[in-house]
């Protein structure tokens, strides 16, 4: 195996941009890439920041590395190699933005589904063709995708392997906007700018409470709001708001 790293990581004060950077394999997700994603999660769990995920070479990720996948055993499946990394990404304290171009297939699609926000380009092709390879989409598609696009469409996609175009993904709500490829990363940063302008603690609580199970509401909201109501940042931001309103 090559010693070349699979991810390019650019760190900014309020965000981290991670580029899947294995263009010779269309950014196929192998064990090394999974290990490096865990390293990213280690850092963002210790020092929470927004995460932007994108791919190099006009591709997000063409799926799992089939050569490695072919050799995996039942024990590997039970260990949830990709799923453990994608779940960890989904559970990061701050929002995750996936900027999708070209292929986002199989495990690449499931990595995108783990993000909080997805944007794309018109040339996106996203979906889960796993059953054609004799396996199931076991890294989140069978439960995250129905939550994102509804059970009927998700059922069709995972049973037929049909890929959505960028326009179809936009119509289904799987991506929230489409951009020219040259403008995709700038659009992801614009989303991150809007998030970063808000109170980080309120953002973290909002993401966490959004993901609470139904039986935790409204208790989860009340608990989070109680902490925020006593925070100095809430008082500062509301005071500034009232002062601006008085000046207008």
CSV table of C-alpha atoms in Angstrom, one decimal, residues 6-157:
chain,number,residue,atom,x,y,z
A,6,UNK,CA,-5.8,10.0,1.4
A,7,UNK,CA,-7.0,13.3,2.8
A,8,UNK,CA,-5.9,16.9,2.3
A,9,UNK,CA,-6.8,18.9,5.5
A,10,UNK,CA,-6.9,22.7,5.6
A,11,UNK,CA,-7.5,24.1,9.0
A,12,UNK,CA,-9.0,27.5,9.6
A,13,UNK,CA,-10.0,29.1,13.0
A,14,UNK,CA,-13.7,28.2,12.7
A,15,UNK,CA,-13.7,25.3,10.2
A,16,UNK,CA,-11.7,22.5,8.7
A,17,UNK,CA,-11.8,21.6,5.0
A,18,UNK,CA,-11.2,18.0,4.3
A,19,UNK,CA,-10.6,16.9,0.6
A,20,UNK,CA,-10.8,13.2,-0.3
A,21,UNK,CA,-7.7,13.1,-2.3
A,22,UNK,CA,-7.2,9.9,-4.1
A,23,UNK,CA,-7.9,11.0,-7.7
A,24,UNK,CA,-6.3,8.0,-9.4
A,25,UNK,CA,-9.0,5.8,-7.8
A,26,UNK,CA,-11.8,8.5,-8.1
A,27,UNK,CA,-11.4,9.0,-4.3
A,28,UNK,CA,-12.5,5.4,-3.5
A,29,UNK,CA,-12.7,5.0,0.3
A,30,UNK,CA,-10.2,2.5,1.5
A,31,UNK,CA,-9.0,1.5,5.0
A,32,UNK,CA,-6.4,4.2,5.1
A,33,UNK,CA,-8.9,6.9,4.2
A,34,UNK,CA,-11.2,5.6,7.0
A,35,UNK,CA,-8.3,5.8,9.4
A,36,UNK,CA,-7.6,9.4,8.4
A,37,UNK,CA,-11.3,10.3,8.8
A,38,UNK,CA,-11.1,9.0,12.4
A,39,UNK,CA,-8.0,11.3,12.9
A,40,UNK,CA,-10.1,14.2,11.7
A,41,UNK,CA,-12.9,13.3,14.1
A,42,UNK,CA,-10.4,13.0,17.0
A,43,UNK,CA,-9.3,16.6,16.4
A,44,UNK,CA,-12.9,18.0,15.9
A,45,UNK,CA,-14.2,16.2,19.0
A,46,UNK,CA,-11.4,17.9,21.0
A,47,UNK,CA,-11.8,21.3,19.4
A,48,UNK,CA,-15.2,21.6,17.7
A,49,UNK,CA,-15.3,23.4,14.4
A,50,UNK,CA,-17.4,23.2,11.2
A,51,UNK,CA,-16.3,20.5,8.8
A,52,UNK,CA,-16.5,20.8,5.0
A,53,UNK,CA,-16.0,17.6,3.1
A,54,UNK,CA,-15.3,17.6,-0.6
A,55,UNK,CA,-13.4,15.6,-3.2
A,56,UNK,CA,-10.6,16.1,-5.6
A,57,UNK,CA,-10.6,15.8,-9.4
A,58,UNK,CA,-14.3,16.6,-10.0
A,59,UNK,CA,-15.4,13.5,-7.9
A,60,UNK,CA,-16.6,13.3,-4.3
A,61,UNK,CA,-16.1,9.6,-3.8
A,62,UNK,CA,-16.8,6.7,-6.2
A,63,UNK,CA,-17.5,4.3,-3.4
A,64,UNK,CA,-15.6,1.9,-1.2
A,65,UNK,CA,-12.4,0.5,-2.6
A,66,UNK,CA,-13.7,-2.6,-4.3
A,67,UNK,CA,-10.4,-4.5,-4.2
A,68,UNK,CA,-10.3,-4.2,-0.4
A,69,UNK,CA,-14.1,-4.8,-0.1
A,70,UNK,CA,-13.8,-8.0,-2.1
A,71,UNK,CA,-11.4,-9.5,0.5
A,72,UNK,CA,-13.4,-8.4,3.6
A,73,UNK,CA,-15.1,-11.2,5.7
A,74,UNK,CA,-18.1,-11.5,7.9
A,75,UNK,CA,-16.0,-10.4,10.8
A,76,UNK,CA,-15.1,-7.2,8.9
A,77,UNK,CA,-18.8,-6.6,8.2
A,78,UNK,CA,-19.7,-7.0,11.9
A,79,UNK,CA,-17.0,-4.5,12.9
A,80,UNK,CA,-18.7,-1.7,10.7
A,81,UNK,CA,-15.5,-0.3,9.3
A,82,UNK,CA,-17.0,2.5,7.2
A,83,UNK,CA,-20.1,2.8,9.3
A,84,UNK,CA,-18.2,3.6,12.4
A,85,UNK,CA,-16.3,6.5,10.7
A,86,UNK,CA,-19.5,7.9,9.1
A,87,UNK,CA,-21.5,7.7,12.3
A,88,UNK,CA,-18.7,9.5,14.1
A,89,UNK,CA,-18.7,12.2,11.4
A,90,UNK,CA,-22.5,12.6,11.8
A,91,UNK,CA,-22.1,12.9,15.6
A,92,UNK,CA,-19.5,15.7,15.5
A,93,UNK,CA,-20.4,18.6,17.7
A,94,UNK,CA,-20.5,21.2,15.0
A,95,UNK,CA,-22.2,21.0,11.6
A,96,UNK,CA,-20.8,19.0,8.7
A,97,UNK,CA,-21.2,20.3,5.1
A,98,UNK,CA,-20.7,17.9,2.1
A,99,UNK,CA,-19.8,19.6,-1.2
A,100,UNK,CA,-20.6,17.1,-3.9
A,101,UNK,CA,-19.3,17.0,-7.4
A,102,UNK,CA,-19.4,14.1,-9.9
A,103,UNK,CA,-19.8,10.6,-8.5
A,104,UNK,CA,-21.0,10.1,-4.9
A,105,UNK,CA,-21.6,6.3,-5.0
A,106,UNK,CA,-22.0,3.6,-2.4
A,107,UNK,CA,-19.8,4.4,0.5
A,108,UNK,CA,-19.3,7.9,-1.0
A,109,UNK,CA,-23.0,8.5,-1.0
A,110,UNK,CA,-23.2,7.2,2.6
A,111,UNK,CA,-20.5,9.6,3.7
A,112,UNK,CA,-22.5,12.4,2.1
A,113,UNK,CA,-25.7,11.3,3.9
A,114,UNK,CA,-23.8,11.6,7.2
A,115,UNK,CA,-23.4,15.3,6.7
A,116,UNK,CA,-25.8,17.8,8.1
A,117,UNK,CA,-25.9,19.8,4.9
A,118,UNK,CA,-25.2,18.8,1.3
A,119,UNK,CA,-24.7,21.0,-1.7
A,120,UNK,CA,-23.7,19.9,-5.2
A,121,UNK,CA,-23.2,20.6,-8.9
A,122,UNK,CA,-25.4,19.7,-11.8
A,123,UNK,CA,-23.1,16.9,-12.7
A,124,UNK,CA,-23.5,15.0,-9.4
A,125,UNK,CA,-24.5,11.4,-9.7
A,126,UNK,CA,-25.4,10.0,-6.3
A,127,UNK,CA,-26.8,6.6,-5.2
A,128,UNK,CA,-26.2,3.1,-3.9
A,129,UNK,CA,-25.6,0.3,-6.4
A,130,UNK,CA,-24.4,-2.1,-3.7
A,131,UNK,CA,-26.8,-4.9,-4.5
A,132,UNK,CA,-25.3,-5.2,-7.9
A,133,UNK,CA,-22.1,-6.2,-6.2
A,134,UNK,CA,-23.7,-8.8,-4.0
A,135,UNK,CA,-23.8,-6.7,-0.8
A,136,UNK,CA,-26.2,-4.2,0.9
A,137,UNK,CA,-25.6,-0.5,1.6
A,138,UNK,CA,-24.6,-1.1,5.2
A,139,UNK,CA,-22.9,2.2,6.1
A,140,UNK,CA,-26.0,4.3,6.7
A,141,UNK,CA,-28.0,4.4,3.5
A,142,UNK,CA,-30.7,2.1,4.6
A,143,UNK,CA,-31.7,4.3,7.5
A,144,UNK,CA,-30.2,7.8,6.7
A,145,UNK,CA,-31.5,8.0,3.1
A,146,UNK,CA,-35.2,7.3,4.0
A,147,UNK,CA,-35.0,10.1,6.6
A,148,UNK,CA,-33.6,12.4,4.0
A,149,UNK,CA,-35.7,11.7,0.9
A,150,UNK,CA,-38.6,9.6,2.2
A,151,UNK,CA,-39.1,5.8,2.3
A,152,UNK,CA,-40.6,5.3,-1.2
A,153,UNK,CA,-37.8,7.1,-3.1
A,154,UNK,CA,-35.1,5.6,-0.9
A,155,UNK,CA,-36.6,2.1,-1.4
A,156,UNK,CA,-36.5,2.5,-5.2
A,157,UNK,CA,-32.9,3.8,-5.2
